[in-house]
Short mmCIF file of C-alpha atoms in Angstrom, two decimals:
data_model
loop_
_atom_site.label_atom_id
_atom_site.label_comp_id
_atom_site.label_asym_id
_atom_site.label_seq_id
_atom_site.Cartn_x
_atom_site.Cartn_y
_atom_site.Cartn_z
CA UNK A 295 169.06 191.98 -41.29
CA UNK A 296 168.21 195.66 -40.98
CA UNK A 297 166.98 197.43 -44.09
CA UNK A 298 169.49 200.13 -45.08
CA UNK A 299 167.06 202.95 -45.66
CA UNK A 300 167.52 206.41 -44.24
CA UNK A 301 164.26 207.98 -43.14
CA UNK A 302 163.46 211.58 -42.47
CA UNK A 303 162.17 210.80 -38.99
CA UNK A 304 158.90 212.55 -39.78
CA UNK A 305 156.00 210.31 -38.78
CA UNK A 306 158.30 207.45 -37.74
CA UNK A 307 156.82 205.66 -34.74
CA UNK A 308 158.06 203.34 -32.04
CA UNK A 309 156.30 200.50 -33.87
CA UNK A 310 158.28 201.31 -37.04
CA UNK A 311 161.53 201.02 -35.09
CA UNK A 312 160.36 197.73 -33.58
CA UNK A 313 159.62 196.27 -37.02
CA UNK A 314 162.96 197.49 -38.36
CA UNK A 315 164.84 195.92 -35.44
CA UNK A 316 162.76 192.75 -35.36
CA UNK A 317 161.75 193.18 -31.72
CA UNK A 318 158.63 194.24 -29.82
CA UNK A 319 157.65 197.85 -29.18
CA UNK A 320 158.11 197.21 -25.45
CA UNK A 321 161.70 196.11 -26.08
CA UNK A 322 162.38 199.28 -28.08
CA UNK A 323 160.93 201.38 -25.26
CA UNK A 324 163.12 199.63 -22.71
CA UNK A 325 166.23 199.95 -24.88
CA UNK A 326 165.69 203.70 -25.20
CA UNK A 327 164.47 204.47 -21.69
CA UNK A 328 166.08 201.77 -19.53
CA UNK A 329 169.14 200.60 -21.49
CA UNK A 330 170.62 199.01 -18.36
CA UNK A 331 167.98 196.23 -18.41
CA UNK A 332 168.44 195.33 -22.10
CA UNK A 333 171.25 193.16 -23.46
CA UNK A 334 173.97 194.81 -25.52
CA UNK A 335 173.07 193.03 -28.82
CA UNK A 336 169.43 194.14 -28.53
CA UNK A 337 170.47 197.71 -27.70
CA UNK A 338 172.69 197.75 -30.79
CA UNK A 339 169.88 196.45 -33.04
CA UNK A 340 167.46 199.04 -31.71
CA UNK A 341 169.99 201.86 -32.09
CA UNK A 342 170.75 200.76 -35.65
CA UNK A 343 167.03 200.87 -36.44
CA UNK A 344 166.72 204.31 -34.84
CA UNK A 345 169.62 205.56 -36.97
CA UNK A 346 168.30 203.95 -40.16
CA UNK A 347 164.83 205.47 -39.81
CA UNK A 348 165.89 208.80 -38.32
CA UNK A 349 163.61 208.20 -35.35
CA UNK A 350 163.50 210.88 -32.62
CA UNK A 351 161.57 209.92 -29.48
CA UNK A 352 158.80 212.21 -28.29
CA UNK A 353 160.06 212.63 -24.75
CA UNK A 354 157.01 214.52 -23.57
CA UNK A 355 154.72 211.76 -24.79
CA UNK A 356 157.06 209.25 -23.18
CA UNK A 357 156.73 211.03 -19.87
CA UNK A 358 152.94 210.90 -20.01
CA UNK A 359 153.06 207.22 -20.95
CA UNK A 360 155.33 206.37 -18.04
CA UNK A 361 158.61 206.39 -19.96
CA UNK A 362 161.85 208.02 -18.83
CA UNK A 363 160.95 211.68 -18.19
CA UNK A 364 162.79 214.66 -19.59
CA UNK A 365 164.35 216.34 -16.57
CA UNK A 366 165.07 219.95 -17.43
CA UNK A 367 168.10 221.42 -15.68
CA UNK A 368 167.87 225.19 -16.22
CA UNK A 369 170.98 227.22 -15.48
CA UNK A 370 171.06 231.00 -15.17
CA UNK A 371 174.70 232.02 -15.62
CA UNK A 372 176.30 235.45 -16.01
CA UNK A 373 178.25 234.95 -19.23
CA UNK A 374 179.92 232.57 -21.66
CA UNK A 375 182.05 235.40 -23.06
CA UNK A 376 185.17 233.64 -21.80
CA UNK A 377 185.91 230.09 -20.70
CA UNK A 378 185.40 230.53 -16.94
CA UNK A 379 182.14 228.55 -16.88
CA UNK A 380 183.20 225.88 -19.40
CA UNK A 381 184.90 223.58 -16.82
CA UNK A 382 181.84 223.95 -14.58
CA UNK A 383 179.49 222.90 -17.39
CA UNK A 384 181.77 220.02 -18.33
CA UNK A 385 181.78 218.86 -14.71
CA UNK A 386 177.97 218.85 -14.64
CA UNK A 387 177.57 217.18 -18.03
CA UNK A 388 180.11 214.43 -17.39
CA UNK A 389 178.86 213.78 -13.88
CA UNK A 390 175.14 213.31 -14.56
CA UNK A 391 174.44 209.58 -14.68
CA UNK A 392 170.65 209.52 -14.37
CA UNK A 393 168.89 209.38 -17.78
CA UNK A 394 166.76 212.21 -19.09
CA UNK A 395 168.59 215.31 -17.83
CA UNK A 396 168.62 218.13 -20.38
CA UNK A 397 170.70 221.24 -19.67
CA UNK A 398 169.24 224.62 -20.64
CA UNK A 399 171.26 227.83 -20.24
CA UNK A 400 170.31 231.50 -20.16
CA UNK A 401 172.73 234.38 -19.61
CA UNK A 402 172.36 237.53 -17.52
CA UNK A 403 175.53 239.51 -18.33
CA UNK A 404 175.45 240.38 -14.60
CA UNK A 405 172.11 242.20 -15.02
CA UNK A 406 169.55 241.36 -12.26
CA UNK A 407 166.65 242.22 -14.57
CA UNK A 408 167.86 239.66 -17.08
CA UNK A 409 168.20 237.10 -14.30
CA UNK A 410 164.55 237.66 -13.38
CA UNK A 411 163.41 237.32 -17.01
CA UNK A 412 165.42 234.10 -17.39
CA UNK A 413 163.91 232.68 -14.19
CA UNK A 414 160.41 233.54 -15.43
CA UNK A 415 161.00 231.80 -18.76
CA UNK A 416 162.32 228.67 -17.08
CA UNK A 417 159.50 228.64 -14.51
CA UNK A 418 156.99 228.45 -17.38
CA UNK A 419 158.49 225.00 -18.11
CA UNK A 420 157.88 223.89 -14.49
CA UNK A 421 161.35 222.52 -13.66
CA UNK A 422 162.06 220.69 -10.41
CA UNK A 423 165.38 222.46 -9.85
CA UNK A 424 167.20 225.56 -11.09
CA UNK A 425 170.90 226.46 -10.99
CA UNK A 426 171.79 230.10 -10.26
CA UNK A 427 175.24 231.70 -10.28
CA UNK A 428 176.21 233.37 -7.03
CA UNK A 429 174.13 234.35 -4.02
CA UNK A 430 173.14 237.90 -5.05
CA UNK A 431 169.93 237.84 -7.08
CA UNK A 432 167.10 240.02 -8.26
CA UNK A 433 164.81 240.17 -5.19
CA UNK A 434 161.95 238.52 -7.10
CA UNK A 435 163.84 235.38 -8.11
CA UNK A 436 164.11 233.30 -4.93
CA UNK A 437 160.52 233.95 -3.73
CA UNK A 438 159.19 232.93 -7.15
CA UNK A 439 161.20 229.70 -7.19
CA UNK A 440 160.01 228.82 -3.70
CA UNK A 441 156.41 229.60 -4.61
CA UNK A 442 156.59 227.04 -7.42
CA UNK A 443 158.39 224.49 -5.24
CA UNK A 444 161.59 224.63 -7.33
CA UNK A 445 164.77 223.47 -5.60
CA UNK A 446 167.60 226.01 -5.82
CA UNK A 447 171.26 225.22 -6.47
CA UNK A 448 173.50 228.28 -6.22
CA UNK A 449 177.07 227.91 -7.49
CA UNK A 450 180.44 229.70 -7.54
CA UNK A 451 180.02 231.43 -4.20
CA UNK A 452 179.98 230.86 -0.44
CA UNK A 453 177.55 232.16 2.18
CA UNK A 454 176.84 230.98 5.75
CA UNK A 455 173.08 230.97 5.13
CA UNK A 456 172.40 229.45 1.68
CA UNK A 457 168.97 229.75 0.07
CA UNK A 458 168.87 225.97 -0.43
CA UNK A 459 171.98 224.19 -1.76
CA UNK A 460 175.10 226.30 -2.34
CA UNK A 461 178.22 224.83 -3.97
CA UNK A 462 181.18 227.11 -4.52
CA UNK A 463 184.25 228.77 -3.09
CA UNK A 464 185.01 231.71 -0.82
CA UNK A 465 185.89 234.79 -2.90
CA UNK A 466 187.01 236.74 0.15
CA UNK A 467 189.43 233.94 0.99
CA UNK A 468 190.77 234.07 -2.58
CA UNK A 469 191.32 237.83 -2.35
CA UNK A 470 193.12 237.50 0.97
CA UNK A 471 195.30 234.69 -0.40
CA UNK A 472 196.27 236.80 -3.42
CA UNK A 473 197.28 239.81 -1.30
CA UNK A 474 199.36 237.68 1.07
CA UNK A 475 201.17 236.05 -1.84
CA UNK A 476 202.19 239.39 -3.33
CA UNK A 477 203.18 240.91 0.01
CA UNK A 478 205.22 237.84 0.95
CA UNK A 479 207.01 238.18 -2.40
CA UNK A 480 208.10 241.67 -1.34
CA UNK A 481 205.75 243.90 -3.33
CA UNK A 482 204.85 247.12 -1.55
CA UNK A 483 202.27 248.94 -3.68
CA UNK A 484 199.41 246.71 -4.80
CA UNK A 485 196.43 247.22 -7.08
CA UNK A 486 193.25 245.33 -7.89
CA UNK A 487 192.10 245.53 -11.51
CA UNK A 488 188.69 244.28 -12.60
CA UNK A 489 185.91 244.46 -15.14
CA UNK A 490 182.14 244.39 -14.51
CA UNK A 491 182.93 245.16 -10.88
CA UNK A 492 179.63 246.88 -10.11
CA UNK A 493 177.46 244.06 -11.43
CA UNK A 494 179.59 241.19 -10.16
CA UNK A 495 179.17 240.90 -6.38
CA UNK A 496 181.62 238.00 -6.18
CA UNK A 497 184.30 240.12 -7.82
CA UNK A 498 183.50 242.92 -5.36
CA UNK A 499 183.97 240.61 -2.35
CA UNK A 500 187.30 239.45 -3.74
CA UNK A 501 188.46 243.04 -4.20
CA UNK A 502 187.35 244.10 -0.71
CA UNK A 503 189.23 241.21 0.91
CA UNK A 504 192.34 241.90 -1.18
CA UNK A 505 192.39 245.56 -0.19
CA UNK A 506 191.60 244.78 3.46
CA UNK A 507 194.55 242.39 3.71
CA UNK A 508 196.85 244.96 2.10
CA UNK A 509 195.66 247.59 4.58
CA UNK A 510 196.15 245.18 7.49
CA UNK A 511 199.76 244.72 6.38
CA UNK A 512 200.31 248.47 5.93
CA UNK A 513 200.65 248.21 2.14
CA UNK A 514 198.91 250.80 -0.09
CA UNK A 515 196.42 249.33 -2.55
CA UNK A 516 194.84 251.05 -5.54
CA UNK A 517 191.86 249.80 -7.57
CA UNK A 518 190.71 250.22 -11.15
CA UNK A 519 187.56 248.96 -12.83
CA UNK A 520 186.22 248.88 -16.40
CA UNK A 521 182.52 248.22 -17.04
CA UNK A 522 183.11 245.90 -19.98
CA UNK A 523 183.18 242.12 -20.44
CA UNK A 524 186.41 240.38 -19.55
CA UNK A 525 188.92 240.36 -22.44
CA UNK A 526 192.56 240.87 -23.40
CA UNK A 527 191.71 244.42 -24.53
CA UNK A 528 190.31 245.27 -21.10
CA UNK A 529 193.59 244.12 -19.55
CA UNK A 530 195.48 246.58 -21.74
CA UNK A 531 193.16 249.41 -20.68
CA UNK A 532 193.41 248.57 -16.99
CA UNK A 533 197.21 248.37 -17.03
CA UNK A 534 197.59 251.71 -18.82
CA UNK A 535 195.18 253.46 -16.46
CA UNK A 536 196.77 252.07 -13.32
CA UNK A 537 200.37 252.83 -14.24
CA UNK A 538 199.40 256.34 -15.36
CA UNK A 539 197.37 257.13 -12.25
CA UNK A 540 199.49 255.15 -9.75
CA UNK A 541 203.03 254.95 -11.17
CA UNK A 542 204.32 253.41 -7.94
CA UNK A 543 202.21 250.25 -8.30
CA UNK A 544 204.50 247.20 -8.44
CA UNK A 545 201.97 244.31 -8.36
CA UNK A 546 198.46 243.93 -9.79
CA UNK A 547 195.82 241.27 -9.07
CA UNK A 548 193.43 240.97 -12.02
CA UNK A 549 189.86 239.69 -11.76
CA UNK A 550 190.34 237.10 -14.51
CA UNK A 551 193.20 235.45 -16.37
CA UNK A 552 192.32 236.78 -19.82
CA UNK A 553 192.45 240.32 -18.43
CA UNK A 554 195.78 239.56 -16.75
CA UNK A 555 197.13 238.09 -20.00
CA UNK A 556 196.13 241.25 -21.88
CA UNK A 557 198.05 243.33 -19.34
CA UNK A 558 201.05 241.01 -19.69
CA UNK A 559 201.02 241.38 -23.48
CA UNK A 560 200.90 245.17 -23.08
CA UNK A 561 203.89 245.09 -20.72
CA UNK A 562 205.85 243.12 -23.29
CA UNK A 563 204.83 245.58 -26.00
CA UNK A 564 205.98 248.54 -23.89
CA UNK A 565 209.20 246.81 -22.84
CA UNK A 566 208.17 246.69 -19.17
CA UNK A 567 209.80 243.88 -17.23
CA UNK A 568 207.44 241.36 -15.60
CA UNK A 569 207.78 240.88 -12.68
CA UNK A 570 210.70 243.35 -12.46
CA UNK A 571 208.71 246.53 -13.14
CA UNK A 572 205.29 245.14 -12.23
CA UNK A 573 204.10 241.73 -11.05
CA UNK A 574 200.90 240.31 -12.54
CA UNK A 575 198.56 237.85 -10.80
CA UNK A 576 195.48 236.40 -12.47
CA UNK A 577 192.38 234.58 -11.28
CA UNK A 578 190.78 231.25 -12.34
CA UNK A 579 193.82 229.46 -13.87
CA UNK A 580 192.40 229.39 -17.39
CA UNK A 581 194.15 227.23 -19.98
CA UNK A 582 196.21 230.11 -21.38
CA UNK A 583 197.84 230.90 -18.03
CA UNK A 584 200.54 228.25 -18.02
CA UNK A 585 201.38 228.74 -21.71
CA UNK A 586 202.06 232.48 -22.02
CA UNK A 587 205.62 233.71 -21.51
CA UNK A 588 206.40 234.50 -18.80
CA UNK A 589 203.92 231.98 -17.37
CA UNK A 590 201.08 233.67 -15.49
CA UNK A 591 200.77 233.31 -11.73
CA UNK A 592 197.13 232.89 -10.79
CA UNK A 593 194.56 231.80 -8.21
CA UNK A 594 193.13 228.47 -9.40
CA UNK A 595 189.41 228.08 -8.74
CA UNK A 596 187.55 224.74 -8.40
CA UNK A 597 185.12 225.25 -11.28
CA UNK A 598 185.06 221.67 -12.57
CA UNK A 599 184.81 220.30 -9.04
CA UNK A 600 181.78 222.52 -8.40
CA UNK A 601 180.09 221.23 -11.55
CA UNK A 602 180.85 217.63 -10.62
CA UNK A 603 179.36 218.17 -7.16
CA UNK A 604 176.18 219.59 -8.70
CA UNK A 605 175.89 216.40 -10.77
CA UNK A 606 176.63 214.18 -7.77
CA UNK A 607 173.88 215.86 -5.75
CA UNK A 608 171.40 215.51 -8.62
CA UNK A 609 172.28 211.83 -9.04
CA UNK A 610 171.38 211.14 -5.41
CA UNK A 611 167.88 209.84 -4.57
CA UNK A 612 167.17 213.00 -2.56
CA UNK A 613 168.56 216.47 -3.17
CA UNK A 614 169.82 217.77 0.17
CA UNK A 615 170.43 221.44 0.89
CA UNK A 616 173.36 223.03 2.67
CA UNK A 617 176.74 224.57 1.93
CA UNK A 618 179.58 222.81 0.09
CA UNK A 619 182.82 224.72 -0.47
CA UNK A 620 186.01 223.82 -2.28
CA UNK A 621 189.37 225.52 -1.68
CA UNK A 622 191.17 227.78 -4.13
CA UNK A 623 194.86 227.23 -4.82
CA UNK A 624 197.61 229.77 -5.44
CA UNK A 625 199.59 228.81 -8.56
CA UNK A 626 202.80 230.87 -8.43
CA UNK A 627 204.54 230.99 -11.80
CA UNK A 628 206.86 233.51 -13.43
CA UNK A 629 204.87 236.76 -13.35
CA UNK A 630 205.08 237.24 -9.56
#
């Protein structure tokens, strides 16, 4: 019978847990580091002892002693200001099956200098692999990672010559798809509306492809950008600017769904019919998109699938490089 005493965890050792559970220290070590080779009743007794004593394993000491190592998975992402990267992170977290992985995240806000500082900080911890968003980096980042022998996983982009392993989707293809959808629906004066366009190369590629497809079809296409983080308020600003400067615009492709939703709310406030006066198309298919009224048409991006593929590659015995792309999907709803 386990003693029902809550410890502070301070100074509690593996031997203390073993005594509490009535098993050997080796059994405790196996239950914590290799639970697959320990029977369920023993695992439960060990876990109950861990909980009762407040024991926290010293993973670094465990690594030196031959236990299950802590495997740091550093991720340098642009932002968590909105929920775009949440499905990606969930895909990674749910997909990792090998023990010991610990995610660590730093944010750049699309600033290359901040990306370099984040890479430096993570390199001081000597990781085996690092996840980077996109394929456009501070010029010091990739050489430094290679110098330290760190494997590189780039995500959320596509490029014919990846630095190592690249898992993402084609932003130019998404922009072309969006333009074709609006033109096929009969709209004849398009616009691309974005935020952080200068610092976000993926957004820029999407915009260029959107405008190129409009030009190919003989349809005029305006563009408006706000150097602020994506938000509902930015959508309001972009809509007002576009309709003031280009009153003939009848369809707008926004760089993110929260921006598109903000524009939609502003149309409703002004009494502008959507899609009668202006059609609105978003990007990413965030959770709000299907639940606003009218429901937001959008380009769905494979964010969770990309995260799951990162995990699948890390679970494999050997991390192989190359390019893995997933398709985007046009989700036409009521706003186009």
